[in-house]
Short mmCIF file of C-alpha atoms and ligand atoms in Angstrom, two decimals:
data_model
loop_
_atom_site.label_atom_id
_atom_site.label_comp_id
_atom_site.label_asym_id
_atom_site.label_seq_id
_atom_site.Cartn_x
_atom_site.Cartn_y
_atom_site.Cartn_z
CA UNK A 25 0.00 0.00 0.00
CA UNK A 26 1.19 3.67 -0.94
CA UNK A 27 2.61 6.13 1.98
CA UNK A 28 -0.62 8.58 2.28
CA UNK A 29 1.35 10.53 4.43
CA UNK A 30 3.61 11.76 1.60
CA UNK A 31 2.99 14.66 -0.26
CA UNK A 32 4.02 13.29 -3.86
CA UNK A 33 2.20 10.28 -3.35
CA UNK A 34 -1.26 11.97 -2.17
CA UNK A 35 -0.69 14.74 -5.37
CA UNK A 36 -0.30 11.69 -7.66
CA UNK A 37 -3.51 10.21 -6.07
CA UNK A 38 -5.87 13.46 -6.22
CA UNK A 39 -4.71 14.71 -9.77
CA UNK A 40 -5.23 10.95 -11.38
CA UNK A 41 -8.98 12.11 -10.24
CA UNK A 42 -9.23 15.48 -10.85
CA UNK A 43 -10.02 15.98 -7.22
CA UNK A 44 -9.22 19.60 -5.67
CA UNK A 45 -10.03 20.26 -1.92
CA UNK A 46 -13.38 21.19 -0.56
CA UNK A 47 -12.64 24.07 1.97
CA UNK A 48 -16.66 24.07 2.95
CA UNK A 49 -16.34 20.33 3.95
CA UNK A 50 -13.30 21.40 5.80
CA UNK A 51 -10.82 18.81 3.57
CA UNK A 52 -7.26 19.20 5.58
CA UNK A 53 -5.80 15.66 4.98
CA UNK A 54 -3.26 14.29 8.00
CA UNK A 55 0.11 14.17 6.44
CA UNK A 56 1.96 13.60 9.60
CA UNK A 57 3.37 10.27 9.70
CA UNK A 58 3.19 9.84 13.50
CA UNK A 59 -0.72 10.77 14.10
CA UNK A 60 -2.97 8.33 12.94
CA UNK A 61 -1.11 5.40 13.99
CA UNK A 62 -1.61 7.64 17.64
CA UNK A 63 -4.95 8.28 17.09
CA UNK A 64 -5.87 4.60 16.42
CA UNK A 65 -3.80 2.95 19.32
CA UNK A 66 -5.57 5.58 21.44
CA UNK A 67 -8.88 5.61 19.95
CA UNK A 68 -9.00 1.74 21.00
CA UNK A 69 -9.00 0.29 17.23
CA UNK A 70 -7.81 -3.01 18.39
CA UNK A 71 -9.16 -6.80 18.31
CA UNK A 72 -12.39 -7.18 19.69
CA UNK A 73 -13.72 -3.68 18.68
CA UNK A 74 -15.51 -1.89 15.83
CA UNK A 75 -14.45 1.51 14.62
CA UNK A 76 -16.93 4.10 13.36
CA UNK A 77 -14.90 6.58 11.69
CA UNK A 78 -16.40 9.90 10.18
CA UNK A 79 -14.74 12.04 7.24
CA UNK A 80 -12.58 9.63 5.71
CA UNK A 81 -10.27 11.66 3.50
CA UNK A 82 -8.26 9.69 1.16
CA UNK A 83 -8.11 6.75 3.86
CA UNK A 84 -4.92 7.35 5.88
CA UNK A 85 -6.72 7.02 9.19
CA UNK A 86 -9.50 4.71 8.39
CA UNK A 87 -6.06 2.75 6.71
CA UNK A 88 -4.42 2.63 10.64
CA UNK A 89 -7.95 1.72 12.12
CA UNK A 90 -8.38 -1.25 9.71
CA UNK A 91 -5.11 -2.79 10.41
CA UNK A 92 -5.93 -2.89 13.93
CA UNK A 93 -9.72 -3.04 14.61
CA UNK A 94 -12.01 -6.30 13.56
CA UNK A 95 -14.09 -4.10 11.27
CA UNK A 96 -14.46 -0.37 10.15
CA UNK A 97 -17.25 1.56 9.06
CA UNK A 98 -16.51 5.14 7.71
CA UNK A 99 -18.87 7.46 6.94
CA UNK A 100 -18.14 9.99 4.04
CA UNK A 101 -19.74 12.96 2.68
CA UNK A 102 -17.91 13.45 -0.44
CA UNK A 103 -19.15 11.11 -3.23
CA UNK A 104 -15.75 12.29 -5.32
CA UNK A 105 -13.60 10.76 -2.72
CA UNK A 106 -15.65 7.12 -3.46
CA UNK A 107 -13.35 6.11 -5.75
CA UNK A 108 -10.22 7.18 -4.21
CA UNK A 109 -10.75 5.53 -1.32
CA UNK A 110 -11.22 1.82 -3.11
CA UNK A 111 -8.55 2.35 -4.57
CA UNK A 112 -6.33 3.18 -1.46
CA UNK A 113 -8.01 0.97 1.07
CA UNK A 114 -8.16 -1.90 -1.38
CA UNK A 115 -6.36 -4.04 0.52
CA UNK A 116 -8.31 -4.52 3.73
CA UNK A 117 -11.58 -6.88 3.74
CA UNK A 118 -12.99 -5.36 7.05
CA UNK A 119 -14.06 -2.03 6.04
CA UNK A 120 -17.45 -0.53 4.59
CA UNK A 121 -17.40 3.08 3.20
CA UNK A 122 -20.88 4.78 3.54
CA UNK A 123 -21.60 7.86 1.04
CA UNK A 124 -23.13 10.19 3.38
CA UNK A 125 -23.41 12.89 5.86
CA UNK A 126 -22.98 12.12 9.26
CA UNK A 127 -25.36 14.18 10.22
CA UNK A 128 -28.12 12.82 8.37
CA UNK A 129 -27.13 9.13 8.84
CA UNK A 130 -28.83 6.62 11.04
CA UNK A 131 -25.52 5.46 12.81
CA UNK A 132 -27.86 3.42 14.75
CA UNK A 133 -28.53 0.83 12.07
CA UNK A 134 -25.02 1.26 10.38
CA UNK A 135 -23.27 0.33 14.18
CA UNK A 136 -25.92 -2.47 14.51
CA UNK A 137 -25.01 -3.42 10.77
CA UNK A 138 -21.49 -3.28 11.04
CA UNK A 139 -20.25 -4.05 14.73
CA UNK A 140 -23.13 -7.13 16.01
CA UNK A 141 -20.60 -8.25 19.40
CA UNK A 142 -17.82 -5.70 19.30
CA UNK A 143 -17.36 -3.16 21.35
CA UNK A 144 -17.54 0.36 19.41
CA UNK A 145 -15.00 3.19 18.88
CA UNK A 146 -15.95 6.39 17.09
CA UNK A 147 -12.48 7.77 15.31
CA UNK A 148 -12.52 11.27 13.77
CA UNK A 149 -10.58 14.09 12.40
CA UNK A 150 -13.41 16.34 11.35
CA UNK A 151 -14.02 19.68 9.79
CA UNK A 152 -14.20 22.18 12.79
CA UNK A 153 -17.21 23.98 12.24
CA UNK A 154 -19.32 20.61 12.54
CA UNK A 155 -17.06 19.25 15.63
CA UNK A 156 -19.53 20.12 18.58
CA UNK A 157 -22.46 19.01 16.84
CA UNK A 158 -21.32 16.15 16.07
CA UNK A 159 -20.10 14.88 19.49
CA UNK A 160 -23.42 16.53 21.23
CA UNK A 161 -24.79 14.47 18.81
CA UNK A 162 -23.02 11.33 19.25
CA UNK A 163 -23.52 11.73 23.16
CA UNK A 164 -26.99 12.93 22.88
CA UNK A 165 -28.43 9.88 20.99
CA UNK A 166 -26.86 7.64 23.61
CA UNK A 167 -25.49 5.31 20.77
CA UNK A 168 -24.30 1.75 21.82
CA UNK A 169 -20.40 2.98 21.69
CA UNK A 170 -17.09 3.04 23.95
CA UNK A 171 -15.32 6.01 23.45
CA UNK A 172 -15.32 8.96 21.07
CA UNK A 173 -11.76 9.90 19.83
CA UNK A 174 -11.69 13.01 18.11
CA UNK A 175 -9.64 15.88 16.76
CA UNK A 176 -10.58 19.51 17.34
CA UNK A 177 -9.13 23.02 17.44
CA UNK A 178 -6.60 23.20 20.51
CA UNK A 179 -8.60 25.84 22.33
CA UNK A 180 -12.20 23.72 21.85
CA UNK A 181 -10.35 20.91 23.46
CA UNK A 182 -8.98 22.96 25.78
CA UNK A 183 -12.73 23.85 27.25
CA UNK A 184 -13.79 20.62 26.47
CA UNK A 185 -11.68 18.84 28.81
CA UNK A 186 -11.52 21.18 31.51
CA UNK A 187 -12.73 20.28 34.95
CA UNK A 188 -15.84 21.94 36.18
CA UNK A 189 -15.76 24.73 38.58
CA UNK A 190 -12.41 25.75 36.59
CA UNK A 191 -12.47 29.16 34.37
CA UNK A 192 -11.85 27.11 31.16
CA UNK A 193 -15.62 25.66 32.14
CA UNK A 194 -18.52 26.33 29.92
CA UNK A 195 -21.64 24.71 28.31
CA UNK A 196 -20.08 22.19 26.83
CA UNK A 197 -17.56 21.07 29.00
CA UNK A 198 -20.84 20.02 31.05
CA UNK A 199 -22.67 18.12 28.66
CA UNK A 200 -19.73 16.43 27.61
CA UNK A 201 -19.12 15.54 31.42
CA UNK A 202 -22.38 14.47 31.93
CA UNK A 203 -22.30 11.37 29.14
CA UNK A 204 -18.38 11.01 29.33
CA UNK A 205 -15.02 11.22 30.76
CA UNK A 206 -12.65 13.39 28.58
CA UNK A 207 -9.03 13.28 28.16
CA UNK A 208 -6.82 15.23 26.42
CA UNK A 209 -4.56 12.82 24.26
CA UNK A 210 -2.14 15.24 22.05
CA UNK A 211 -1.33 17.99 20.44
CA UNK A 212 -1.20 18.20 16.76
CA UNK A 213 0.55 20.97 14.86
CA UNK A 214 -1.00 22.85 11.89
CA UNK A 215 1.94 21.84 9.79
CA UNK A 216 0.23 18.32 10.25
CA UNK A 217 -2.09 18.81 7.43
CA UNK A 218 -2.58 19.53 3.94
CA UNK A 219 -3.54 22.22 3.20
CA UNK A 220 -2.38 23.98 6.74
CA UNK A 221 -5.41 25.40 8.75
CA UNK A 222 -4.21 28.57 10.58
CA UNK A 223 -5.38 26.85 13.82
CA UNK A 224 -3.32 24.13 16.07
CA UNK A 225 -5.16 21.20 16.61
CA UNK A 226 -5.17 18.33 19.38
CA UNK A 227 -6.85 14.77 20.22
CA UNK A 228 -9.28 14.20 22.79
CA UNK A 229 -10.87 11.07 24.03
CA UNK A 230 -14.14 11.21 25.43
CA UNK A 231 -14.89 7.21 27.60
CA UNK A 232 -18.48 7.04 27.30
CA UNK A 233 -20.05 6.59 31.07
CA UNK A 234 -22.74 4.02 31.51
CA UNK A 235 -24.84 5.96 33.14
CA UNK A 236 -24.68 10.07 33.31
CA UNK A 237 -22.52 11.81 35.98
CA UNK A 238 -26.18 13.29 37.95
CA UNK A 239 -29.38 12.01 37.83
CA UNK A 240 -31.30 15.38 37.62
CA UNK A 241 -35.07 15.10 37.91
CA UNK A 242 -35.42 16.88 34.48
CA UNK A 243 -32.81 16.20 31.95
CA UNK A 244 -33.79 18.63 29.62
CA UNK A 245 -34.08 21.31 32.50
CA UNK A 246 -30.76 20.82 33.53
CA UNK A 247 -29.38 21.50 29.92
CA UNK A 248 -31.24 24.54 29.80
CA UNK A 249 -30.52 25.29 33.54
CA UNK A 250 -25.89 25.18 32.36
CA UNK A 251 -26.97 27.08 29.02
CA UNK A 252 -28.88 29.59 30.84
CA UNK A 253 -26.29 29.49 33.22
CA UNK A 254 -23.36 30.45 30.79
CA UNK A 255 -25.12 32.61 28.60
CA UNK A 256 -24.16 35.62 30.36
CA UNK A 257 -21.23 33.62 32.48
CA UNK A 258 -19.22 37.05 34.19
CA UNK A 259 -22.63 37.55 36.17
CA UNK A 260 -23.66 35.73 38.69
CA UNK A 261 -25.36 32.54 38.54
CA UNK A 262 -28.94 34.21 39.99
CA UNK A 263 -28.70 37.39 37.46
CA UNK A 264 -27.77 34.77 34.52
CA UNK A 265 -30.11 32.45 35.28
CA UNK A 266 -32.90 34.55 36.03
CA UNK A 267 -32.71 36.21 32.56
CA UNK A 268 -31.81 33.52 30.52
CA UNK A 269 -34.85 31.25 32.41
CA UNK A 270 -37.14 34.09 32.88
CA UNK A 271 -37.79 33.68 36.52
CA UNK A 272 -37.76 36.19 38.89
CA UNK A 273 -34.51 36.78 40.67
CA UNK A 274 -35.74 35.91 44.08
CA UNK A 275 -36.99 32.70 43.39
CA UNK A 276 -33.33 31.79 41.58
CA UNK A 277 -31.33 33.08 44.47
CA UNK A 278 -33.65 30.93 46.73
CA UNK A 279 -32.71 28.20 44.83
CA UNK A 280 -29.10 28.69 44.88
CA UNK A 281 -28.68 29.36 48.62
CA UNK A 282 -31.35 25.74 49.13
CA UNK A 283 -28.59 24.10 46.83
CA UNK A 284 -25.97 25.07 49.69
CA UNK A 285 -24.41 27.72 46.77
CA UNK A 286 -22.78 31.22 48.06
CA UNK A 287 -25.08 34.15 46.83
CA UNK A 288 -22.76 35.51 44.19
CA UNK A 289 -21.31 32.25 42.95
CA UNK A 290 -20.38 32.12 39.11
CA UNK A 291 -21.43 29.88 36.79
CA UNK A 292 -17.85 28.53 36.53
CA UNK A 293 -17.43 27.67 40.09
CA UNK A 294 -20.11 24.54 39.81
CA UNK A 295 -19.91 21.56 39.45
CA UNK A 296 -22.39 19.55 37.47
CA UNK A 297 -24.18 18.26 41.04
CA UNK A 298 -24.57 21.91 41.49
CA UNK A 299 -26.26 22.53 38.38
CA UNK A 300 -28.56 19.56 39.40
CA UNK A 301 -29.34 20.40 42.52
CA UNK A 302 -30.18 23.61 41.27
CA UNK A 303 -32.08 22.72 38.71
CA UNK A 304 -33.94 20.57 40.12
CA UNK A 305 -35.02 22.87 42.84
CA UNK A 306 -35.78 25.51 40.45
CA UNK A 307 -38.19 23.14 37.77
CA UNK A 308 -39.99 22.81 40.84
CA UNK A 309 -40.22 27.02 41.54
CA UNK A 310 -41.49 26.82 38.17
CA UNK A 311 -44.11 24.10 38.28
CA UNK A 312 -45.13 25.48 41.65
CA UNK A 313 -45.59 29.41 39.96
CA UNK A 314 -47.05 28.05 36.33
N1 LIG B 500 -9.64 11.55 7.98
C1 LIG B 500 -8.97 12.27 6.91
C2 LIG B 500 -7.60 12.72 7.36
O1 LIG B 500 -7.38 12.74 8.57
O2 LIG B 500 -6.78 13.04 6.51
C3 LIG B 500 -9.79 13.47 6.42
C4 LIG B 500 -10.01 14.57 7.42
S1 LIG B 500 -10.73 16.04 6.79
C5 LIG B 500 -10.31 17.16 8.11
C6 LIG B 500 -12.47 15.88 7.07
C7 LIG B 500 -13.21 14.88 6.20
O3 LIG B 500 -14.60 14.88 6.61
C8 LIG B 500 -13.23 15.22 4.72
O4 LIG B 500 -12.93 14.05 3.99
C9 LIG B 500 -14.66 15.68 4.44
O5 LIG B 500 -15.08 15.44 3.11
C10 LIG B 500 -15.44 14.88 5.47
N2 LIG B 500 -16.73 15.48 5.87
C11 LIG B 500 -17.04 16.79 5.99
N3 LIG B 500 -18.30 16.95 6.40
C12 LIG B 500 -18.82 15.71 6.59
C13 LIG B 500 -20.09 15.21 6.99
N4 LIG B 500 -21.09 16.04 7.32
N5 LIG B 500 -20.29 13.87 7.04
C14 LIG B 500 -19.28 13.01 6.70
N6 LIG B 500 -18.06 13.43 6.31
C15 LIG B 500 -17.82 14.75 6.26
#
C-alpha cells in the first residue's frame, strides 16, 4: 500500500482524479506520519472492537484503524472521494465506506449493521465547524459505543476537557461531562495537514459513562438550567439564570442558597451536582408558579 502521508504520493492520487479540496467540507488531509497510527492505538481500534470513523479523506486514518480493529465503518460525505478511497483501502476486507453525511445518517442501524458483538469506537478528524455538533450528537443519541476519539481546534479541546468549577468551564464542557469522561490525548501541529489550517489542533478522548454523571429530575431542564447558566457567564449565577430562564430573581437566588451555593457564585465555580441540585429545585419554583 502507498505512503498517504507523503505529499508526492497523495498529489499523484488526487490529480489521477481530478479531485481539488473542498474548503466548505473542511478537507485538511493528515500528512503527519506519526498521528494516525496515535490516534488509532488511542482511539482503542484493536481486536475485539468496531471503529466508526467519520470524514474519511483519502483513507490514511481509516487505513491505521483497519489494520488494527475487527471491522471499520466510515462514513463519508464526499461522493468524489468514493473512488479514491477503493482504490487506497483496497487491501483490507474489514471495512465498509458509507456515502453520506454524518449528520443525516442513522448510525444506529449502520453500528448495529457493522459491529453485532464488538465493542464500538468512534475515530474522527473532522471539519471544525461541525465538531460540537457532532459529538453533542453522538452523546446525545446515547449510541451503543465506547469512546469517542476526536480531533478539534486546541482551544475547543482545551474547554472541552476542563474540569468543572475551573475558568476554562462552559456549556459544553458540562454536557460532555455528563455522558463522558474526557481526556486530552495530544497535540497536533497545523503543519500536520494539507492544506495547513491557521489553527493548532489536538486529540481528545471522550470514555463514554454508563450511566450520566447526575441524575437530575429533568434532563432537559438541567441542559437549559448550564446554558442559561453560561449565557451571560461574568454575572452571577442568579442574574444569569434569572434572565436567561425568565424567573424572577428571588426565586433563583432561593434556589441557589437551598442548593448550599454562596449568593454571588459564578457559573464557573459549579460543578455539574450543582447545576442539578439547582435545577432541580428551580423546575420545581417553576411548576409550583405556572
Ligand atoms: N480523515 C482524513 C484525514 O485525517 O486526513 C480526512 C479529514 S478532513 C479534516 C475531514 C473529512 O470529513 C473530509 O474528507 C470531508 O469530506 C469529510 N466530511 C465533511 N463533512 C462531513 C459530513 N457532514 N459527514 C461526513 N463526512 C464529512
Amino acid at each position: 500500500m502507498e505512503n498517504l502521508t507523503n505529499i508526492n504520493v497523495i498529489k499523484e492520487i488526487l490529480n489521477r482524479h481530478g479531485f481539488t479540496f473542498s474548503k466548505s467540507l473542511g478537507q485538511n488531509f493528515l500528512i503527519n506520519p506519526s498521528v494516525c497510527p496515535k490516534i488509532a492505538e488511542m482511539g482503542n481500534a484493536a481486536k475485539g472492537w468496531g471503529v466508526l470513523e467519520i470524514g474519511a479523506g483519502i483513507g490514511v486514518l481509516t487505513h491505521e484503524l483497519a489494520k488494527r480493529a475487527d471491522n471499520v465503518a466510515v462514513v463519508e460525505i464526499d461522493g468524489r472521494l468514493i473512488p479514491i478511497l477503493n482504490e487506497t483501502l483496497s487491501e483490507h476486507d474489514n471495512i465498509n465506506i458509507i456515502n453520506e453525511d454524518v449528520m443525516k445518517a442513522d448510525l444506529n442501524k449502520i453500528i448495529a449493521e457493522n459491529f453485532s458483538g464488538l465493542k464500538v469506537a468512534v475515530c474522527a478528524n473532522l471539519p471544525y465547524y461541525i465538531t460540537s455538533p457532532v459529538i453533542m450528537t453522538l452523546l446525545e443519541s446515547r449510541l451503543p459505543i465506547d469512546s469517542v476519539t476526536v480531533m478539534v481546534q486546541k482551544e475547543a479541546g482545551k474547554r472541552i476537557c476542563a474540569e468543572m468549577g475551573t475558568r476554562d468551564s462552559g456549556a459544553v464542557t458540562a454536557a460532555v461531562r455528563y455522558y463522558s469522561e474526557p481526556k486530552m490525548l495530544f497535540e497536533v501541529s497545523r503543519g500536520s495537514f494539507l492544506p495547513s489550517p491557521n489553527v493548532d489542533s489536538c486529540v481528545i478522548r471522550l470514555d463514554i459513562r454508563k450511566a450520566p454523571a447526575v441524575s437530575p429530575a429533568d434532563e432537559r431542564f438541567f441542559f437549559r438550567t448550564v446554558r442559561g447558566a453560561f449565557s451571560q457567564r461574568r454575572k452571577n449565577l442568579a442574574n444569569s439564570l434569572s434572565s436567561a430562564l425568565n424567573i424572577p430573581k428571588e426565586q433563583v437566588a432561593a434556589a441557589v442558597k437551598a442548593a448550599g451555593l454562596p449568593e454571588n457564585i459564578r457559573p464557573e465555580q459549579l460543578g455539574l451536582k450543582d447545576f442539578a441540585d439547582v435545577s432541580d429545585l428551580l423546575v420545581k419554583f417553576t411548576v409550583q408558579t405556572a
